[in-house]
Amino acid sequence: MILTVDIGNTNINLGLFDGEQIAMRARLATQRDTTDDQYAVLLRTLLSMHDVSLEAVEGCVIGSVVPELTAALVEAVRTLTGKAPLVLSPGVRTGLNIRIDDPAQLGADLAAGAVGAVHRHPLPAFVVDLGTATKIYAVDENLSFRGCMIAPGIQVSLKALTSVSSLLPAIPLEAPKKACGTNSVESMQSGVILGTAAMIDGLLDRFSEELGTPKSIVATGGLSKYIYPVCRHKIEPDADLILQGLKVIYDKNK
C-alpha cells in the first residue's frame, strides 16, 4: 500500500492506496507546532483504526505547501515505516511541461492536482480548487501547466469580513435562495457563496478566451461542495484529485 499525504494550510489530507484504489481516507488539522513524534502517533492511530498494519505501507509520497511541517511528516513516516517518503519538489518527475515564468515556484498542490487532471479527465482541463485559497489552473492537451489564478478562500474572506464588522454574524456556509438578500445572513451568503461562484464563472470565461475552451472543468478542495453546484458552468467534482495525482507521481519516480 502507498500512503499519499497532501499538507495544506488548513488540513492535511491522507489517502492509502491499495493498487489504484483508495482504501483509506483521513483528514488532520494543520497545526504548525505539532512535532514529528505527535504526527507519528496520529498516523499510527489512523492506520490502526482502519485495520492497516505498518508493514503493509510500502511507500509514501508527500506534497506540501507548509514547509515548516514537511520535515515533521517525513520523520513521522520514517519512524513508523522505516522508509523515506518521496517529497514532491523541483526535480521530481511529474510528466508535466510547466509553462510558467519560474517552474520552481509551482506549488506541490497545483502540480499534484494537474497530474491528477491529466490522468483522470479529458484535456484540456481547468481545475477549480477551493480550500484556504480559491484557485483555478489550466492543463492543456500537451500536458502543459499553463498557469493559474489565486484568490482568498471563502472562509478566509468570511473571517476577514466578520472580524472587522461588529454587526455581521457568523453564518452557515450554504447557498441562499436568492442573490438579493433580505436579511444579514442571506445577504452574506449571497456575497460569499454566490459571489465566489460568479467570480469562478467569470474567470473560467476569461481562461477560455485566453487558452481555448476546455473539455473538462473539475472542482476539488474541501470547500468545493459549497460552490460548484451554484456555478453556471458544468463542473465535475473530484475530491481525490490531488491524492490521485500524488499516487501517479509516486509511481513515476519509484
CSV table of C-alpha atoms in Angstrom, one decimal:
chain,number,residue,atom,x,y,z
A,1,MET,CA,0.0,0.0,0.0
A,2,ILE,CA,1.1,3.6,-0.8
A,3,LEU,CA,0.4,6.4,1.6
A,4,THR,CA,-0.2,9.8,0.0
A,5,VAL,CA,-0.1,13.0,2.1
A,6,ASP,CA,-1.3,16.4,1.0
A,7,ILE,CA,-0.2,19.0,3.5
A,8,GLY,CA,-2.4,22.1,3.1
A,9,ASN,CA,-2.6,25.3,5.1
A,10,THR,CA,-5.9,24.3,6.8
A,11,ASN,CA,-5.9,20.5,6.6
A,12,ILE,CA,-3.6,17.5,6.0
A,13,ASN,CA,-5.4,15.0,3.7
A,14,LEU,CA,-4.2,11.4,3.6
A,15,GLY,CA,-5.0,8.6,1.3
A,16,LEU,CA,-3.8,5.0,1.4
A,17,PHE,CA,-3.8,3.3,-1.9
A,18,ASP,CA,-4.2,-0.4,-2.4
A,19,GLY,CA,-3.2,-0.7,-6.0
A,20,GLU,CA,-5.1,2.0,-7.9
A,21,GLN,CA,-7.9,2.2,-5.4
A,22,ILE,CA,-8.0,4.4,-2.2
A,23,ALA,CA,-8.5,2.0,0.7
A,24,MET,CA,-8.4,4.7,3.4
A,25,ARG,CA,-9.0,8.5,3.6
A,26,ALA,CA,-8.3,10.7,6.6
A,27,ARG,CA,-8.0,14.4,7.4
A,28,LEU,CA,-6.0,16.1,10.1
A,29,ALA,CA,-6.0,19.7,11.1
A,30,THR,CA,-2.8,21.6,10.1
A,31,GLN,CA,-1.1,22.6,13.3
A,32,ARG,CA,2.3,24.1,12.7
A,33,ASP,CA,3.7,23.4,16.2
A,34,THR,CA,2.9,19.6,16.1
A,35,THR,CA,6.1,17.5,16.3
A,36,ASP,CA,7.2,14.5,14.3
A,37,ASP,CA,6.5,12.2,17.3
A,38,GLN,CA,3.0,13.6,17.6
A,39,TYR,CA,2.3,13.0,13.9
A,40,ALA,CA,3.7,9.5,14.2
A,41,VAL,CA,1.2,8.8,17.0
A,42,LEU,CA,-1.6,10.2,14.9
A,43,LEU,CA,-0.7,8.3,11.8
A,44,ARG,CA,-0.3,5.0,13.8
A,45,THR,CA,-3.7,5.6,15.4
A,46,LEU,CA,-5.4,6.3,12.0
A,47,LEU,CA,-3.8,3.2,10.4
A,48,SER,CA,-4.9,1.1,13.4
A,49,MET,CA,-8.4,2.4,13.2
A,50,HIS,CA,-8.6,1.1,9.6
A,51,ASP,CA,-7.0,-2.2,10.5
A,52,VAL,CA,-3.9,-1.4,8.4
A,53,SER,CA,-0.6,-2.7,9.7
A,54,LEU,CA,2.6,-0.6,9.4
A,55,GLU,CA,4.2,-3.5,7.4
A,56,ALA,CA,1.5,-3.0,4.7
A,57,VAL,CA,2.8,0.5,3.9
A,58,GLU,CA,5.3,0.0,1.1
A,59,GLY,CA,6.0,3.7,0.4
A,60,CYS,CA,4.8,7.2,0.9
A,61,VAL,CA,4.6,10.5,-1.1
A,62,ILE,CA,4.2,13.9,0.4
A,63,GLY,CA,3.1,17.1,-1.2
A,64,SER,CA,3.3,20.2,1.0
A,65,VAL,CA,2.6,23.9,0.9
A,66,VAL,CA,3.6,24.2,4.5
A,67,PRO,CA,7.4,23.9,4.6
A,68,GLU,CA,7.7,24.0,8.4
A,69,LEU,CA,5.6,20.8,8.6
A,70,THR,CA,7.2,18.9,5.8
A,71,ALA,CA,10.2,17.7,7.8
A,72,ALA,CA,7.9,16.6,10.7
A,73,LEU,CA,5.7,14.4,8.4
A,74,VAL,CA,8.8,13.0,6.7
A,75,GLU,CA,10.3,12.0,10.1
A,76,ALA,CA,6.9,10.6,11.3
A,77,VAL,CA,6.6,8.4,8.3
A,78,ARG,CA,10.2,7.3,8.5
A,79,THR,CA,9.8,6.4,12.2
A,80,LEU,CA,6.7,4.3,11.6
A,81,THR,CA,7.6,2.5,8.4
A,82,GLY,CA,11.4,2.7,8.2
A,83,LYS,CA,11.1,4.2,4.7
A,84,ALA,CA,11.9,7.7,3.5
A,85,PRO,CA,8.9,9.4,1.8
A,86,LEU,CA,9.2,10.9,-1.7
A,87,VAL,CA,8.6,14.7,-1.3
A,88,LEU,CA,7.2,16.5,-4.2
A,89,SER,CA,9.7,19.2,-5.0
A,90,PRO,CA,11.5,20.6,-8.1
A,91,GLY,CA,13.3,17.8,-9.8
A,92,VAL,CA,10.7,15.2,-9.1
A,93,ARG,CA,9.3,13.7,-12.3
A,94,THR,CA,5.6,14.7,-12.8
A,95,GLY,CA,5.3,14.3,-16.6
A,96,LEU,CA,4.2,18.0,-16.8
A,97,ASN,CA,5.6,20.7,-19.0
A,98,ILE,CA,5.4,23.6,-16.6
A,99,ARG,CA,4.9,26.7,-18.7
A,100,ILE,CA,5.1,29.5,-16.0
A,101,ASP,CA,7.8,32.1,-15.5
A,102,ASP,CA,9.6,30.2,-12.8
A,103,PRO,CA,8.7,26.5,-12.8
A,104,ALA,CA,10.3,26.0,-9.4
A,105,GLN,CA,7.6,28.2,-7.9
A,106,LEU,CA,4.8,25.8,-8.8
A,107,GLY,CA,3.1,24.7,-5.6
A,108,ALA,CA,3.0,21.0,-4.8
A,109,ASP,CA,-0.8,21.1,-4.6
A,110,LEU,CA,-1.0,22.6,-8.1
A,111,ALA,CA,1.4,20.1,-9.5
A,112,ALA,CA,-0.3,17.1,-8.0
A,113,GLY,CA,-3.8,18.4,-9.0
A,114,ALA,CA,-2.6,19.0,-12.5
A,115,VAL,CA,-1.2,15.4,-12.7
A,116,GLY,CA,-4.5,14.1,-11.3
A,117,ALA,CA,-6.4,16.0,-14.0
A,118,VAL,CA,-4.1,14.6,-16.8
A,119,HIS,CA,-4.8,11.0,-15.6
A,120,ARG,CA,-8.5,11.3,-14.7
A,121,HIS,CA,-10.1,13.9,-17.0
A,122,PRO,CA,-10.3,14.8,-20.7
A,123,LEU,CA,-7.8,17.5,-21.7
A,124,PRO,CA,-7.6,20.5,-21.9
A,125,ALA,CA,-8.9,20.9,-18.4
A,126,PHE,CA,-9.4,23.7,-15.9
A,127,VAL,CA,-9.2,22.8,-12.2
A,128,VAL,CA,-11.1,24.8,-9.6
A,129,ASP,CA,-9.6,24.2,-6.2
A,130,LEU,CA,-11.5,25.6,-3.3
A,131,GLY,CA,-9.6,25.5,0.0
A,132,THR,CA,-7.8,28.0,2.1
A,133,ALA,CA,-7.3,29.8,-1.2
A,134,THR,CA,-9.5,29.7,-4.2
A,135,LYS,CA,-7.5,28.7,-7.3
A,136,ILE,CA,-8.2,28.0,-10.9
A,137,TYR,CA,-5.5,26.4,-13.1
A,138,ALA,CA,-5.2,25.1,-16.6
A,139,VAL,CA,-3.6,22.0,-18.1
A,140,ASP,CA,-3.6,21.6,-21.9
A,141,GLU,CA,-3.7,18.6,-24.2
A,142,ASN,CA,0.1,18.7,-24.4
A,143,LEU,CA,0.4,18.0,-20.7
A,144,SER,CA,1.4,21.6,-20.1
A,145,PHE,CA,0.6,23.5,-16.9
A,146,ARG,CA,-0.4,26.9,-18.4
A,147,GLY,CA,-0.9,29.0,-15.3
A,148,CYS,CA,-3.4,29.8,-12.5
A,149,MET,CA,-5.2,32.4,-10.6
A,150,ILE,CA,-5.2,32.6,-6.8
A,151,ALA,CA,-7.8,34.5,-4.6
A,152,PRO,CA,-8.7,34.4,-0.9
A,153,GLY,CA,-10.8,31.3,0.0
A,154,ILE,CA,-14.4,31.6,1.1
A,155,GLN,CA,-13.6,31.0,4.8
A,156,VAL,CA,-10.7,33.5,4.7
A,157,SER,CA,-13.0,36.1,3.1
A,158,LEU,CA,-15.8,35.4,5.6
A,159,LYS,CA,-13.4,35.6,8.6
A,160,ALA,CA,-12.0,38.9,7.3
A,161,LEU,CA,-15.5,40.3,6.9
A,162,THR,CA,-16.8,39.4,10.3
A,163,SER,CA,-13.6,40.4,12.2
A,164,VAL,CA,-13.9,44.0,11.1
A,165,SER,CA,-17.7,44.3,11.1
A,166,SER,CA,-19.2,44.2,14.6
A,167,LEU,CA,-22.8,43.8,13.5
A,168,LEU,CA,-22.3,41.0,11.0
A,169,PRO,CA,-22.9,37.5,12.4
A,170,ALA,CA,-21.2,34.2,11.8
A,171,ILE,CA,-23.2,32.3,9.1
A,172,PRO,CA,-23.5,28.8,7.9
A,173,LEU,CA,-21.8,28.1,4.6
A,174,GLU,CA,-24.8,27.4,2.3
A,175,ALA,CA,-26.2,29.0,-0.8
A,176,PRO,CA,-29.1,31.4,-0.2
A,177,LYS,CA,-32.4,31.1,-2.1
A,178,LYS,CA,-31.8,34.4,-3.9
A,179,ALA,CA,-29.0,36.7,-4.7
A,180,CYS,CA,-30.7,39.8,-3.4
A,181,GLY,CA,-30.8,39.0,0.3
A,182,THR,CA,-33.4,40.5,2.6
A,183,ASN,CA,-31.6,39.8,5.9
A,184,SER,CA,-28.0,39.8,7.1
A,185,VAL,CA,-27.4,36.1,6.9
A,186,GLU,CA,-28.9,35.7,3.5
A,187,SER,CA,-27.0,38.8,2.2
A,188,MET,CA,-23.7,37.5,3.5
A,189,GLN,CA,-24.3,34.1,2.0
A,190,SER,CA,-25.1,35.7,-1.3
A,191,GLY,CA,-21.8,37.6,-1.2
A,192,VAL,CA,-19.6,34.7,0.0
A,193,ILE,CA,-21.2,31.8,-1.9
A,194,LEU,CA,-22.8,33.3,-4.9
A,195,GLY,CA,-20.1,35.9,-5.2
A,196,THR,CA,-17.4,33.3,-5.3
A,197,ALA,CA,-19.4,31.3,-7.8
A,198,ALA,CA,-19.8,34.3,-10.0
A,199,MET,CA,-16.1,35.1,-9.8
A,200,ILE,CA,-15.3,31.5,-10.8
A,201,ASP,CA,-17.7,31.6,-13.7
A,202,GLY,CA,-16.3,34.9,-14.9
A,203,LEU,CA,-12.7,33.7,-14.6
A,204,LEU,CA,-13.5,30.4,-16.4
A,205,ASP,CA,-14.8,32.5,-19.3
A,206,ARG,CA,-11.6,34.6,-19.3
A,207,PHE,CA,-9.4,31.5,-19.2
A,208,SER,CA,-11.4,30.1,-22.2
A,209,GLU,CA,-10.8,33.3,-24.1
A,210,GLU,CA,-7.1,33.2,-23.4
A,211,LEU,CA,-6.5,29.4,-23.7
A,212,GLY,CA,-9.4,27.9,-25.6
A,213,THR,CA,-12.5,26.0,-24.5
A,214,PRO,CA,-11.7,23.1,-22.1
A,215,LYS,CA,-13.0,19.6,-22.5
A,216,SER,CA,-13.4,19.3,-18.7
A,217,ILE,CA,-13.8,21.6,-15.7
A,218,VAL,CA,-13.0,19.9,-12.4
A,219,ALA,CA,-13.7,21.0,-8.8
A,220,THR,CA,-11.7,19.8,-5.9
A,221,GLY,CA,-10.7,21.1,-2.4
A,222,GLY,CA,-12.5,20.9,1.0
A,223,LEU,CA,-14.8,23.8,0.2
A,224,SER,CA,-15.7,23.0,-3.3
A,225,LYS,CA,-19.0,21.3,-2.3
A,226,TYR,CA,-20.4,24.7,-1.3
A,227,ILE,CA,-19.6,26.5,-4.6
A,228,TYR,CA,-19.6,24.3,-7.7
A,229,PRO,CA,-23.3,23.4,-7.5
A,230,VAL,CA,-24.2,27.1,-7.9
A,231,CYS,CA,-21.8,27.8,-10.7
A,232,ARG,CA,-23.3,28.3,-14.2
A,233,HIS,CA,-20.5,26.3,-15.9
A,234,LYS,CA,-20.8,22.5,-15.9
A,235,ILE,CA,-18.2,21.4,-13.3
A,236,GLU,CA,-17.4,17.9,-12.3
A,237,PRO,CA,-16.4,17.2,-8.6
A,238,ASP,CA,-13.3,15.2,-7.9
A,239,ALA,CA,-12.5,15.2,-4.2
A,240,ASP,CA,-9.5,12.9,-4.6
A,241,LEU,CA,-7.8,14.7,-7.4
A,242,ILE,CA,-4.7,15.7,-5.5
A,243,LEU,CA,-4.2,12.4,-3.7
A,244,GLN,CA,-4.6,10.6,-7.0
A,245,GLY,CA,-2.1,12.9,-8.6
A,246,LEU,CA,0.4,12.2,-5.8
A,247,LYS,CA,0.0,8.5,-6.4
A,248,VAL,CA,0.7,8.9,-10.1
A,249,ILE,CA,3.8,10.9,-9.2
A,250,TYR,CA,5.0,8.3,-6.8
A,251,ASP,CA,4.7,5.6,-9.5
A,252,LYS,CA,6.6,7.7,-12.0
A,253,ASN,CA,9.5,8.1,-9.5
A,254,LYS,CA,9.6,4.6,-8.0
